[in-house]
Each structure stands twice: as C-alpha cells, then as structure tokens.
Short mmCIF file of C-alpha atoms in Angstrom, two decimals:
data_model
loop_
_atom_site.label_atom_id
_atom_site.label_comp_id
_atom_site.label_asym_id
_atom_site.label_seq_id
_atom_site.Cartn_x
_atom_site.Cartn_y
_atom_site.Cartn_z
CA UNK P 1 125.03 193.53 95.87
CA UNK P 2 124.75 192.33 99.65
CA UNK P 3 123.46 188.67 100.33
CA UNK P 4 120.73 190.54 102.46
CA UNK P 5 119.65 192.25 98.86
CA UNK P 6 119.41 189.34 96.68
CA UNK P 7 115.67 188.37 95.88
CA UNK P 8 114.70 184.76 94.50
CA UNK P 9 113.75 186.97 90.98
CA UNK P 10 118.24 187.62 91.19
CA UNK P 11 118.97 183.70 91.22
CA UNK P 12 119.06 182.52 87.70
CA UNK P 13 119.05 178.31 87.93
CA UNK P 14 121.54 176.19 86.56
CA UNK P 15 120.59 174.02 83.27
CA UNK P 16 119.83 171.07 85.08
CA UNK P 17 118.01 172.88 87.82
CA UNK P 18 115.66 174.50 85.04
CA UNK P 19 114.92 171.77 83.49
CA UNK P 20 113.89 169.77 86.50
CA UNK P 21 111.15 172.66 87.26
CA UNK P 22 110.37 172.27 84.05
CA UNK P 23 109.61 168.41 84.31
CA UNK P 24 108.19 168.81 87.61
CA UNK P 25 105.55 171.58 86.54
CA UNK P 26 104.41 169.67 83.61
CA UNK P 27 104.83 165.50 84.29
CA UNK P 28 101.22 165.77 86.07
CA UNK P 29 99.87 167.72 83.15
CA UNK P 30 101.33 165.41 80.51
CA UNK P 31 100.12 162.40 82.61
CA UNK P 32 96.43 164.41 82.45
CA UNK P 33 96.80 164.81 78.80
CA UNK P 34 97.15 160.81 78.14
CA UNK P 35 94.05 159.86 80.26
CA UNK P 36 92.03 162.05 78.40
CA UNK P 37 93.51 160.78 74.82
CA UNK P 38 92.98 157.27 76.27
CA UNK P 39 89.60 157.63 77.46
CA UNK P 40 88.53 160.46 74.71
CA UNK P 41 86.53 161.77 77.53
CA UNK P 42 87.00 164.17 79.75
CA UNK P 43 84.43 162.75 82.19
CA UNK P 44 85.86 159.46 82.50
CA UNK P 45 89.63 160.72 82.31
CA UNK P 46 88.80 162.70 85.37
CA UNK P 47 86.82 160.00 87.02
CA UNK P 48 90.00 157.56 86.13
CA UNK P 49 92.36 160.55 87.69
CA UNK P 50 90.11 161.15 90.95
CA UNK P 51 89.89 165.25 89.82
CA UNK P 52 86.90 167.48 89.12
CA UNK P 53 86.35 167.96 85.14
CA UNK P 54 86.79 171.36 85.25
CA UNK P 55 90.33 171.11 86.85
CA UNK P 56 91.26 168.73 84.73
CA UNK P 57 89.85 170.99 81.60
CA UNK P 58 91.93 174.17 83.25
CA UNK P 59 94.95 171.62 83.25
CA UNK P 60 95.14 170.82 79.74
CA UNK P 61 94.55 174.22 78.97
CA UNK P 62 97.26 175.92 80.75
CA UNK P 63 99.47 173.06 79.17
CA UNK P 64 98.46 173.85 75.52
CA UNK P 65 99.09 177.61 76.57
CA UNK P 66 102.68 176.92 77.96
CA UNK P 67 103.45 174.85 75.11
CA UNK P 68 101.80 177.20 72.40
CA UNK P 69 99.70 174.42 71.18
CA UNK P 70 96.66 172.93 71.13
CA UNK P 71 96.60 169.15 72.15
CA UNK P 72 93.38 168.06 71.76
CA UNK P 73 90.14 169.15 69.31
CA UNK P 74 87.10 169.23 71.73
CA UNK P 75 83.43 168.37 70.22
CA UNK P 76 80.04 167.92 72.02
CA UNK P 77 80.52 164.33 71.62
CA UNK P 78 84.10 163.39 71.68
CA UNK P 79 87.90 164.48 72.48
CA UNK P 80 90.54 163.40 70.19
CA UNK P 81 94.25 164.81 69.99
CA UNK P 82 95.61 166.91 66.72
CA UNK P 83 98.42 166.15 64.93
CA UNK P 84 100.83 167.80 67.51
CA UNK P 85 99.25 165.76 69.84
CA UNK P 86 99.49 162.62 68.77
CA UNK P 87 103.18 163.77 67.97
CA UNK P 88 103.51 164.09 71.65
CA UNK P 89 101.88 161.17 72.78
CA UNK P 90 104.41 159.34 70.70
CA UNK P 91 107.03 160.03 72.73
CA UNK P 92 104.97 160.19 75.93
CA UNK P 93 103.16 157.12 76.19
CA UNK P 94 106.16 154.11 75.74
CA UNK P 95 108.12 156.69 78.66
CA UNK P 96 105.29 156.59 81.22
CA UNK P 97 104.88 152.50 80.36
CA UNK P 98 108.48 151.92 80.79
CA UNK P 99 108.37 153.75 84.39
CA UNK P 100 104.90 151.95 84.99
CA UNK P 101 106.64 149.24 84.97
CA UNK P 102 109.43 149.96 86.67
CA UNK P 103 107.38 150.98 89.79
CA UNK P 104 105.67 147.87 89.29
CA UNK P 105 109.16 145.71 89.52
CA UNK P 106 110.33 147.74 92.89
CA UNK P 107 107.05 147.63 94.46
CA UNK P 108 106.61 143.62 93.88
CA UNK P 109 108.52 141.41 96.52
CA UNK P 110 111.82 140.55 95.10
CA UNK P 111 111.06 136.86 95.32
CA UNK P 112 107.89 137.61 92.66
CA UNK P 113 109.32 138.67 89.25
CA UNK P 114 106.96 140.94 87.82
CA UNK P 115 106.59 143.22 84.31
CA UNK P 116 106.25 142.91 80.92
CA UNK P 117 108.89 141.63 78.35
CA UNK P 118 108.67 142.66 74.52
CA UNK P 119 110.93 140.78 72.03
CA UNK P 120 111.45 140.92 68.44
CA UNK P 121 112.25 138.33 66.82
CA UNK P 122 111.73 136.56 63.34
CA UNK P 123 108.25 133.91 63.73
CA UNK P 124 110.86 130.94 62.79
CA UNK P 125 112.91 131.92 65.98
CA UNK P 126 109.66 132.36 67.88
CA UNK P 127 108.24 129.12 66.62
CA UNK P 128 110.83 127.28 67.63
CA UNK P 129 113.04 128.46 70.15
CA UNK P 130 111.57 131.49 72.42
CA UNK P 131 108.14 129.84 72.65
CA UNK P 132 109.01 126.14 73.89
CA UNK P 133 111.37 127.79 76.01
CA UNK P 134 109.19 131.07 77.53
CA UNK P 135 105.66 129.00 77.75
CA UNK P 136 107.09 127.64 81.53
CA UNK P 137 108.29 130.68 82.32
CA UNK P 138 104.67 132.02 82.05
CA UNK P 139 103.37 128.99 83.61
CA UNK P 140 105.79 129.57 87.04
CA UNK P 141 105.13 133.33 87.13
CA UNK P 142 102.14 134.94 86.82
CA UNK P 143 103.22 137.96 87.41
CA UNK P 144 105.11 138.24 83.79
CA UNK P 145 103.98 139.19 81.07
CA UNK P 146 105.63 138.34 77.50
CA UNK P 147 105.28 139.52 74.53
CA UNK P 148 106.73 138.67 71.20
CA UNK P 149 107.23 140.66 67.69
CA UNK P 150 107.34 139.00 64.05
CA UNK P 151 110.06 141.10 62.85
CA UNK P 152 112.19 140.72 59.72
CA UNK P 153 113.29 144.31 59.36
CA UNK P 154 116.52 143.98 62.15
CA UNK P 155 114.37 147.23 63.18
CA UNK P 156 115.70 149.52 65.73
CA UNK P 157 114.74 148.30 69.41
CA UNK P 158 113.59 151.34 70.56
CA UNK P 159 111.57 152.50 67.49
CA UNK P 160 110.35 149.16 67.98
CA UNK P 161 109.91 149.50 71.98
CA UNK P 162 111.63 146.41 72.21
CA UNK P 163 113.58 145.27 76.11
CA UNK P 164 115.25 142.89 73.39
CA UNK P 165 115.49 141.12 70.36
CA UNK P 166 116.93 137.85 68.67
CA UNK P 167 119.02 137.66 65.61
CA UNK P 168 121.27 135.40 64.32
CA UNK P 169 124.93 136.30 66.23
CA UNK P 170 127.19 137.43 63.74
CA UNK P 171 123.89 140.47 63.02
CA UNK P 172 124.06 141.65 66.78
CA UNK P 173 125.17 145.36 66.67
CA UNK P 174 128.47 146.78 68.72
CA UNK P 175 127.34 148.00 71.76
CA UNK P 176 124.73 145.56 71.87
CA UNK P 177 124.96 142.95 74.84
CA UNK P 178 124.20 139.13 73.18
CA UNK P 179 123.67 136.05 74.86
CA UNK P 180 123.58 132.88 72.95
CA UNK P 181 120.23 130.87 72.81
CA UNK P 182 120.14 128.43 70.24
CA UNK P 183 122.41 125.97 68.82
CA UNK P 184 124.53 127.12 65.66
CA UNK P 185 122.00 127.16 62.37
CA UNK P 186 122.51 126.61 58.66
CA UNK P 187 120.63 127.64 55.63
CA UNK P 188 119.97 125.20 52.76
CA UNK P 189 118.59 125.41 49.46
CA UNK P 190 115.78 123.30 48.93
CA UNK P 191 113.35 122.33 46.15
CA UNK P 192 110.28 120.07 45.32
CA UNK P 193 111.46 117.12 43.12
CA UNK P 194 109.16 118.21 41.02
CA UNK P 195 111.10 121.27 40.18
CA UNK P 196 113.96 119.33 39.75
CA UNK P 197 112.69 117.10 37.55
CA UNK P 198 111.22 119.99 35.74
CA UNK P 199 114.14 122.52 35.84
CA UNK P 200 117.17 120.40 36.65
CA UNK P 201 119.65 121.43 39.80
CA UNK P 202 121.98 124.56 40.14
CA UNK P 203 125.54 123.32 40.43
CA UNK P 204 127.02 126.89 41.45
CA UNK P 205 124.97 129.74 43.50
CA UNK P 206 125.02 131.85 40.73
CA UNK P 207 123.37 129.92 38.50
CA UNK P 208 120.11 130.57 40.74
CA UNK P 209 119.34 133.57 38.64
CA UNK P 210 118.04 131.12 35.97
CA UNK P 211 116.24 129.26 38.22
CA UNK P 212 112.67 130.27 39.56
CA UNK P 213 113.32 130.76 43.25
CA UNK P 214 110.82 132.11 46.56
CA UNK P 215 111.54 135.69 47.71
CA UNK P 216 111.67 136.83 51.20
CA UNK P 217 110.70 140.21 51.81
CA UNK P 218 112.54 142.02 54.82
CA UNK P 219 110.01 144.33 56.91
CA UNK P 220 112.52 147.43 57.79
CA UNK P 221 112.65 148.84 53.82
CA UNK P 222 110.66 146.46 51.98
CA UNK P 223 113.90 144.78 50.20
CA UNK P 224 113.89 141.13 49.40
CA UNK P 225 116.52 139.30 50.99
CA UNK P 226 119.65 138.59 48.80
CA UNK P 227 120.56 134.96 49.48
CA UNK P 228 123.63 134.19 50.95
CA UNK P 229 126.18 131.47 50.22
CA UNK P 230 130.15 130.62 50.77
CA UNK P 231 132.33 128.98 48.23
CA UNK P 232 134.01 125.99 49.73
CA UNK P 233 137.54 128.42 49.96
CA UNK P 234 135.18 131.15 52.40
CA UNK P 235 134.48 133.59 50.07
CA UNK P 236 131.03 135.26 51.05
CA UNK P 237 128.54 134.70 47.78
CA UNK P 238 125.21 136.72 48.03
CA UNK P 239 122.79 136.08 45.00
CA UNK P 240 119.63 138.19 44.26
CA UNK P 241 116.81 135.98 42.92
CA UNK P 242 113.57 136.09 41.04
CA UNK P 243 110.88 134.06 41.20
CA UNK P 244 106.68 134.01 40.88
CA UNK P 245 105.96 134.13 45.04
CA UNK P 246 107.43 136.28 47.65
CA UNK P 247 106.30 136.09 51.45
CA UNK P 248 107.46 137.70 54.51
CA UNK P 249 107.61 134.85 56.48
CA UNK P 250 109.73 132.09 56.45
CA UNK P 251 107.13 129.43 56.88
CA UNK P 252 104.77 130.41 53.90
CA UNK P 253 108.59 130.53 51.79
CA UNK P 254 109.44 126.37 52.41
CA UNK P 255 105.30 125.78 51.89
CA UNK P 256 105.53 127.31 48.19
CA UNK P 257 109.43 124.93 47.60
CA UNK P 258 106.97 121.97 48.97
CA UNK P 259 104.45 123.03 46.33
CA UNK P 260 106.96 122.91 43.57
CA UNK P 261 106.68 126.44 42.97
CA UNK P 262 110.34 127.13 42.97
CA UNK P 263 113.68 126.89 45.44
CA UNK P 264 113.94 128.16 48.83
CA UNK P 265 116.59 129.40 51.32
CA UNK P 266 115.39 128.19 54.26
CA UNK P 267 116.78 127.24 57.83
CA UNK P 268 117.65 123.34 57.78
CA UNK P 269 115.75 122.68 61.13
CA UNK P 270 112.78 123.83 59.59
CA UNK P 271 112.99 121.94 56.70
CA UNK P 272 114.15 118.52 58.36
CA UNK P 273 110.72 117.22 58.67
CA UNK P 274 109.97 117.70 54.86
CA UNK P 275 113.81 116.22 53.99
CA UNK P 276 113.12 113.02 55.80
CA UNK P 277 109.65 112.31 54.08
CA UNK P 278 110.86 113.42 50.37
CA UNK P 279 108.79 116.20 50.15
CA UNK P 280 111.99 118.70 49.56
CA UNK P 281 115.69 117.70 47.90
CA UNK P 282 118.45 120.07 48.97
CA UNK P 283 121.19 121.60 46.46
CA UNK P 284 123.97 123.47 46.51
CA UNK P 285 125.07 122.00 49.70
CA UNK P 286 128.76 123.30 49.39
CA UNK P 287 128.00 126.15 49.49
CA UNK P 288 125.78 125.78 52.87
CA UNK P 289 127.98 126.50 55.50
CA UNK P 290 127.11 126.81 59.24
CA UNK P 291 126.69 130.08 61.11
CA UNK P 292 126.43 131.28 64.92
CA UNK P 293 122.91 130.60 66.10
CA UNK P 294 119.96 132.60 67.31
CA UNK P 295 121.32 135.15 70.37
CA UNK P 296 118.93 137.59 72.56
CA UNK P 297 120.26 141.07 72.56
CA UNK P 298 119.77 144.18 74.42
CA UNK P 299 121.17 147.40 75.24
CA UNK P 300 124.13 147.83 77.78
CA UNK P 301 122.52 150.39 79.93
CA UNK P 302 119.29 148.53 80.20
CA UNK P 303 118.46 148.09 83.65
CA UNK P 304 117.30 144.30 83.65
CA UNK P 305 113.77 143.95 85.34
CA UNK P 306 112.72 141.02 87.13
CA UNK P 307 110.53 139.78 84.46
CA UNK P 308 113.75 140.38 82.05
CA UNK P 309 116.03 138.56 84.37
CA UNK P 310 114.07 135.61 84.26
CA UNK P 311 113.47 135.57 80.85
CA UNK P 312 117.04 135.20 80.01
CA UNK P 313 117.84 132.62 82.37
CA UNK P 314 114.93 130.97 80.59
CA UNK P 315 116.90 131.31 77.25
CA UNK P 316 120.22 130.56 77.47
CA UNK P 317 121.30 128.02 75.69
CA UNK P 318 123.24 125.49 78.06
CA UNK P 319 126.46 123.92 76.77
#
C-alpha cells in the first residue's frame, strides 16, 4: 500500500498514544462527573462549570455509555452516585486535588509558598513536636495550609492521602526518604503508687503478664500493641499484656497509670511532668533503653511543593 493510499482509519496508535486520547476524551467528563457528585445538583454543578444543564446532562451520559455504567441515580429532587460511582470517585477525587494543587504551587510567585500539607502522625508526636514547631509556619505563610492525622495504624501514605508521615526512625520503610525531627525518645513503664503499693513492682518484663497493665490499640488492624523491652545484653523482649482499659491514644493510656488503674508504656517526655510531682513511679528501667526519635517521611519520587518545602525546613531537628 502507497503512502498516497493510507487513510487515518489504516494508522493503528501506539499504547501510549491510545491511551492519551483516551485521557484526553474523558478528563473533562470525569471532571463534570465530580461537580455534579459534589454539588448533587445538576443545576448548580453546571452553574459552578459555566455550561448549559443539558450539556452537562448529555456529558455524563455519553460517559456512563462509554464506560458501560451508570454513575449517578437521578431523582426529581436529588443526584447521588451508585456504587460504581462512588468507586470511581475514589480514585478520582484525591488525583484532581493533588493536581489542584499543583497548579496552585506553579501559578503562586515562587517567593509565596502555597498548598496544602497532610501528615500522619501519632497525637503524642503532634502534641508535642509538629504543632509547636508548624504553628509559625502558619503564622509566616498564609498561603499554607496544614493538616495533621491521629494515626496509630503505620497506615499506608497513600491509602491515607498522606504528602508525609512521622514515625519513630528505626519504623521508616526502605524506599522511604526520612529526615530526623525530634530528639532520640525512650519508653518507660510507669505506675500509680497506688498500684504499687497494691500489686508490688515487676522485676523482669515478663512478669507483666501478672500484672494489670493499659492496652494500646493500633488503628491499621485493630491489634493492641505488644510492649517492647531490651534485656540489659540487647536482646529485643516484646510482652503482650492484659489489663481492664484499653485506649487508642497515648494520652488517655498515662491518665488511667495516674488513676491507679494499672501500668503503662508510655513515652518518658510525656510522663516527666507526672514523675517530678509523684503522681507516677517508673519500673523496669533496665530494660528501657533509648531509641531513634520521631523522623518525617515521604516518598522518593514526591515532587516537594512549596508548602512541603517549608514544612520540612520547619521540622528538622537542628544538631
């Protein structure tokens, strides 16, 4: 066949080149398709979009048809999205916030940070570290916005649709980039005198399991949190206890030791408050070792923002 003979129906694309028709015919449609889940109207989703209704109805219908599935349930009085819609949206919505903004960042001048933050992190690390540190940071930039995630769970950062998230360092994944910002931490058993006037002091870790003791319950799969120790010779000691109370949050945990209600494993700057006014007595302090402190992580391909790049600065812990 001559070049003069080939017709456009002849030229088959290449992968990438079919799928970005593909995007390009249906990112406006999808982008419809959120404004009307968000507003549950198509009135004000095509006032929002600056369309007619009924292009904006003959948009999400040609989508469902192209898809081969209906999106959203129609009634005289509201528009919601089915189950393969919401499915959709799922995925959709953190995408189009992300490149939001993105566009946001590049459109700002350079010399404004701009865009939104999220961090997970435990309410103990948020408490005391990220807040004092992050509260200027919103004070000197208005333009960033920061927000922060009680997490226990070490969940996923993008399940979570985290930029980032803090964890003790020797938790940080491989492939994870970690920057230290907090001091090195240690965990100590503590207990009401009353308890140990009651129920006398544990002179080895495993000698907890006779002992009535306050659970921490980890957020990813709902398992309590074995406590962990190290004999004085560096062998790792973990100890599952039981006790009356479990929280899942650290602060709630040392309020129930203060109350008498059992032991705690809790992080010694929390604690050093109630130490110095008698309020908690610690035990099994061999076994207490230090451990690298709180570090921010994040993915290596993340493309730092503004708003990110100034958040870190903000938390690095100086030497």
């Amino acid at each position: 066949m001559s070049a003069a003979h080939i017709s456009k129906r002849d030229i088959v694309p290449e992968p990438q080149v079919r799928a970005a028709l593909m995007l390009r015919e249906n990112i406006t449609d999808l982008i419809a398709l959120a404004a009307v889940a968000e507003e549950r109207s198509f009135t004000r989703a095509a006032a929002r979009l600056n369309v007619s209704q009924s292009a904006l109805s003959h948009t999400i219908k040609a989508l469902e048809a192209r898809l081969g599935l209906r999106l959203l349930t129609r009634t005289t009085r509201s528009v919601a999205p089915t189950l393969e819609g919401e499915d959709l949206l799922s995925t959709l919505n953190p995408c189009f916030e992300k490149i939001e903004a993105r566009l946001l960042a590049l459109n700002e001048s350079r010399d404004q940070p701009t865009g939104t933050v999220r961090i997970s992190a435990t309410d103990y690390a948020i408490e005391t570290l990220l807040w004092p540190k992050l509260a200027p940071v919103l004070r000197e930039h208005p333009a960033v916005r920061i927000e922060l995630v009680n997490d226990y769970g070490y969940t996923d950062l993008a399940a979570s649709q985290c930029d980032a998230g803090v964890r003790y360092g020797d938790q940080v994944s491989d492939g994870m980039i970690a920057a230290r910002i907090g001091p090195d931490e240690r965990m100590i058993c503590v207990g009401a005198p009353s308890y140990f006037e009651d129920r006398g002091e544990p002179e080895v870790p495993q000698e907890l399991t006779d002992h009535s003791c306050v659970n921490l319950r980890l957020s990813n799969h709902g398992g309590l949190y074995a406590w962990e120790f190290e004999d004085p010779d560096g062998t790792e000691i973990n100890v599952k206890v039981q006790g009356q109370a479990c929280f899942n949050a650290i602060g709630p945990v040392m309020q129930a030791a203060i109350d008498g209600i059992g032991l705690a494993l809790v992080p010694e700057r929390l604690a050093t408050r109630a130490l110095a006014d008698g309020r908690l007595r610690t035990c099994l302090e061999a076994y207490c070792p230090s451990f690298p402190g709180f570090h921010l992580f994040y993915p290596s391909r993340l493309r730092p923002s503004s708003a990110f790049q100034v958040v870190l600065e903000a938390l690095r812990e100086r030497s």
